[in-house]
Every structure is written in C-alpha cells, then in structure tokens.
Amino acid sequence: MSRPFSENRMSRTIHDPSKYWETKMAKSSNYFKQTRVQTCSHVLYKNGKAIAVAFPLEKKGLKNTNRLTETKSIAQSTYGRRGNLHAGMPVKPLEPYHPNAHRSRLPTPTVVMPYRNASSIVIGDRSSDYKRQFTSHNRVTYPRHRLDDATTNGGILATKTKWFHRRKED
C-alpha cells in the first residue's frame, strides 16, 4: 500500500507522518484507512460516531511537582529575626527586593525645618488641656437633659442631680 504523504506535507506537520502510518493502518476504521487525515493518530468508530484520537505528546517540564518554589513560609518571612537596620548604615545586608524592606527606605530627616512665615508666639499653656474652656455660663448652669432618661423614680432623680451638680464644679 502506498503512503500518501509527500515531503512537502511532512514539513508542515508536528509529528512524523511515516512514523504514525502503521498506527493509522492498524487502529483506524476501514473508512478512514485510505484518507489523508494527518491531524490525529487514528480515527475510531464508537457508537456510530467517528472519534479522532490525538497524537501522543511527550510530557515536558513536569520534573518534580511536589517541590515548592517558595522556601520560606509567610510566617517565617514576616516574623523572622532581623538585624537592627537603618537607612544610614554604610553597608546593608543584601536581600531580595521588597518594597517595604529596610534597604528601600529613604533616610529620615533628623532636623525639622520650620515653615516660612511661621509664628513662634504661643498663646496660653499648650501642655494643659481644659475641655470646658470655651463652655458658656448658660450651658454650665442649665444643662440639657435627655428625655429618654426621664424617670419619676425619686432615687434615680436624686443620683442624677448629684452627678450633674458635681459636673458643674469641675
């Protein structure tokens, strides 16, 4: 039986057609034995339908699927021991690039320059904080009571009144 493959058609295929000619003749159904089908290894009939069987491909690149590319866990890299690094060190240890690494930091300025036209006059004592400094006399004397706390219980009213009077003295 002659082989219908020419040298021109062999250059356009991935697989060597002469190598798979014997497979095609042995395994294909009778209808597809004399055809020029070169896109599959052979053609079978199953349940009245023609099924093309693909060429076997060599598996490449699957050397060791169990080996991980990461050698350190996230916890190890996050909470691992680090030296006392700062931006002004003359020689820093080398490490892989990370945007938040100590090596990538810019030096922090040690002297804070004042803004131009900034006033140096300080009014009052800024170290103490008196929260009722700008509260009016009217607001201190007549506080607004919340209506959702309204009650007719004498003991509760007495306790609240004492509490409000102590707040006025603060």
Tab-separated table of C-alpha atoms in Angstrom:
chain	number	residue	atom	x	y	z
A	1	MET	CA	0.000	0.000	0.000
A	2	SER	CA	1.401	3.389	-0.925
A	3	ARG	CA	1.856	6.159	1.557
A	4	PRO	CA	0.017	9.341	0.512
A	5	PHE	CA	2.431	11.662	2.312
A	6	SER	CA	4.783	13.823	0.307
A	7	GLU	CA	7.892	15.590	1.548
A	8	ASN	CA	6.113	18.971	1.265
A	9	ARG	CA	3.301	17.889	3.615
A	10	MET	CA	5.770	16.399	6.108
A	11	SER	CA	7.365	19.799	6.709
A	12	ARG	CA	4.017	21.276	7.805
A	13	THR	CA	3.170	18.664	10.465
A	14	ILE	CA	4.306	18.420	14.058
A	15	HIS	CA	4.630	14.622	14.048
A	16	ASP	CA	6.467	12.459	11.575
A	17	PRO	CA	3.664	11.040	9.352
A	18	SER	CA	5.638	7.983	8.300
A	19	LYS	CA	6.092	7.016	11.948
A	20	TYR	CA	2.352	7.052	12.629
A	21	TRP	CA	1.336	5.447	9.283
A	22	GLU	CA	1.477	1.952	10.764
A	23	THR	CA	-0.608	3.041	13.760
A	24	LYS	CA	-3.194	4.604	11.483
A	25	MET	CA	-3.455	1.480	9.318
A	26	ALA	CA	-3.678	-0.868	12.291
A	27	LYS	CA	-6.109	1.034	14.536
A	28	SER	CA	-8.296	3.188	12.244
A	29	SER	CA	-11.671	2.018	10.958
A	30	ASN	CA	-11.814	0.836	7.336
A	31	TYR	CA	-13.448	4.054	6.096
A	32	PHE	CA	-10.519	6.231	7.308
A	33	LYS	CA	-7.586	3.984	6.322
A	34	GLN	CA	-7.144	5.471	2.834
A	35	THR	CA	-7.854	9.120	3.759
A	36	ARG	CA	-5.339	11.909	4.107
A	37	VAL	CA	-6.224	12.739	7.702
A	38	GLN	CA	-2.992	13.918	9.323
A	39	THR	CA	-4.346	15.844	12.302
A	40	CYS	CA	-4.762	12.793	14.539
A	41	SER	CA	-3.085	9.470	15.208
A	42	HIS	CA	-6.063	7.358	14.076
A	43	VAL	CA	-9.862	7.503	13.781
A	44	LEU	CA	-12.207	5.092	15.569
A	45	TYR	CA	-15.918	4.401	15.224
A	46	LYS	CA	-17.703	4.271	18.583
A	47	ASN	CA	-21.500	4.003	18.872
A	48	GLY	CA	-21.869	5.082	15.238
A	49	LYS	CA	-19.725	8.222	15.646
A	50	ALA	CA	-16.208	8.841	14.339
A	51	ILE	CA	-13.769	9.770	17.122
A	52	ALA	CA	-10.301	11.147	16.367
A	53	VAL	CA	-7.514	10.032	18.717
A	54	ALA	CA	-4.836	12.691	19.252
A	55	PHE	CA	-1.127	12.157	18.718
A	56	PRO	CA	0.688	11.169	21.912
A	57	LEU	CA	2.701	14.086	23.248
A	58	GLU	CA	5.802	13.819	25.353
A	59	LYS	CA	5.380	15.366	28.765
A	60	LYS	CA	7.861	18.172	29.250
A	61	GLY	CA	8.541	20.410	32.195
A	62	LEU	CA	6.965	18.201	34.857
A	63	LYS	CA	10.190	17.320	36.626
A	64	ASN	CA	9.114	17.437	40.258
A	65	THR	CA	5.592	18.589	41.007
A	66	ASN	CA	5.993	18.137	44.779
A	67	ARG	CA	8.824	20.642	45.053
A	68	LEU	CA	7.705	24.114	46.108
A	69	THR	CA	9.196	27.275	44.672
A	70	GLU	CA	8.862	29.097	47.995
A	71	THR	CA	11.481	28.039	50.512
A	72	LYS	CA	10.138	30.131	53.408
A	73	SER	CA	6.595	30.409	54.658
A	74	ILE	CA	4.861	33.766	55.009
A	75	ALA	CA	5.014	33.456	58.791
A	76	GLN	CA	8.772	32.805	58.676
A	77	SER	CA	9.431	35.792	56.454
A	78	THR	CA	7.108	38.065	58.461
A	79	TYR	CA	8.161	37.134	61.988
A	80	GLY	CA	11.744	36.031	61.374
A	81	ARG	CA	14.678	37.612	63.201
A	82	ARG	CA	16.060	40.737	61.588
A	83	GLY	CA	19.034	42.816	62.478
A	84	ASN	CA	18.796	46.407	63.672
A	85	LEU	CA	18.864	48.012	60.229
A	86	HIS	CA	18.590	51.719	59.497
A	87	ALA	CA	18.832	53.865	56.392
A	88	GLY	CA	22.134	55.482	57.380
A	89	MET	CA	24.125	52.242	57.515
A	90	PRO	CA	27.135	52.326	55.181
A	91	VAL	CA	26.856	48.608	54.300
A	92	LYS	CA	23.477	46.913	54.435
A	93	PRO	CA	22.960	43.151	54.083
A	94	LEU	CA	21.655	42.014	50.710
A	95	GLU	CA	18.154	40.586	50.475
A	96	PRO	CA	15.591	40.079	47.690
A	97	TYR	CA	13.753	43.218	46.626
A	98	HIS	CA	10.701	44.033	48.667
A	99	PRO	CA	9.015	47.463	48.508
A	100	ASN	CA	8.789	47.722	52.312
A	101	ALA	CA	12.312	46.453	53.013
A	102	HIS	CA	14.708	48.428	55.214
A	103	ARG	CA	17.093	48.778	52.279
A	104	SER	CA	14.438	50.515	50.202
A	105	ARG	CA	13.710	53.217	52.760
A	106	LEU	CA	14.813	56.780	52.224
A	107	PRO	CA	16.803	58.392	55.038
A	108	THR	CA	14.545	60.137	57.545
A	109	PRO	CA	15.306	63.811	58.206
A	110	THR	CA	16.664	64.413	61.720
A	111	VAL	CA	16.139	68.195	61.815
A	112	VAL	CA	12.655	69.526	61.190
A	113	MET	CA	12.860	72.863	59.446
A	114	PRO	CA	10.146	75.373	60.447
A	115	TYR	CA	7.793	76.692	57.812
A	116	ARG	CA	8.480	80.111	56.371
A	117	ASN	CA	6.466	82.955	57.920
A	118	ALA	CA	5.570	80.716	60.876
A	119	SER	CA	4.835	82.476	64.144
A	120	SER	CA	6.718	81.463	67.278
A	121	ILE	CA	4.294	83.208	69.661
A	122	VAL	CA	2.397	80.792	71.932
A	123	ILE	CA	-0.894	81.930	73.481
A	124	GLY	CA	-1.696	80.113	76.710
A	125	ASP	CA	-0.231	76.932	78.084
A	126	ARG	CA	-0.410	74.257	75.405
A	127	SER	CA	0.632	71.444	77.704
A	128	SER	CA	-2.636	71.542	79.682
A	129	ASP	CA	-5.982	70.707	78.135
A	130	TYR	CA	-9.104	72.142	79.778
A	131	LYS	CA	-12.060	70.628	77.970
A	132	ARG	CA	-14.613	73.186	79.236
A	133	GLN	CA	-12.552	76.280	78.413
A	134	PHE	CA	-14.992	77.543	75.782
A	135	THR	CA	-18.231	76.440	77.501
A	136	SER	CA	-20.627	79.296	78.251
A	137	HIS	CA	-22.041	80.061	81.720
A	138	ASN	CA	-25.565	79.357	80.459
A	139	ARG	CA	-24.632	75.877	79.242
A	140	VAL	CA	-22.916	75.034	82.552
A	141	THR	CA	-25.815	76.315	84.690
A	142	TYR	CA	-28.700	74.927	82.629
A	143	PRO	CA	-27.598	71.671	81.013
A	144	ARG	CA	-29.854	69.970	78.500
A	145	HIS	CA	-31.270	66.791	79.943
A	146	ARG	CA	-32.015	63.850	77.721
A	147	LEU	CA	-35.693	62.991	77.532
A	148	ASP	CA	-35.054	59.291	77.021
A	149	ASP	CA	-33.541	59.186	80.546
A	150	ALA	CA	-36.637	60.824	82.103
A	151	THR	CA	-37.999	58.952	85.115
A	152	THR	CA	-40.262	59.607	88.108
A	153	ASN	CA	-38.206	57.453	90.479
A	154	GLY	CA	-37.003	59.716	93.287
A	155	GLY	CA	-33.787	57.787	93.984
A	156	ILE	CA	-32.686	57.887	90.356
A	157	LEU	CA	-33.544	61.603	90.114
A	158	ALA	CA	-31.510	62.369	93.265
A	159	THR	CA	-28.477	60.448	91.968
A	160	LYS	CA	-28.611	62.185	88.586
A	161	THR	CA	-28.997	65.609	90.201
A	162	LYS	CA	-25.931	64.992	92.409
A	163	TRP	CA	-23.987	63.850	89.371
A	164	PHE	CA	-24.912	66.997	87.354
A	165	HIS	CA	-24.014	69.284	90.286
A	166	ARG	CA	-20.592	67.659	90.615
A	167	ARG	CA	-20.005	68.160	86.875
A	168	LYS	CA	-20.679	71.891	87.266
A	169	GLU	CA	-17.882	72.162	89.812
A	170	ASP	CA	-15.286	70.594	87.512
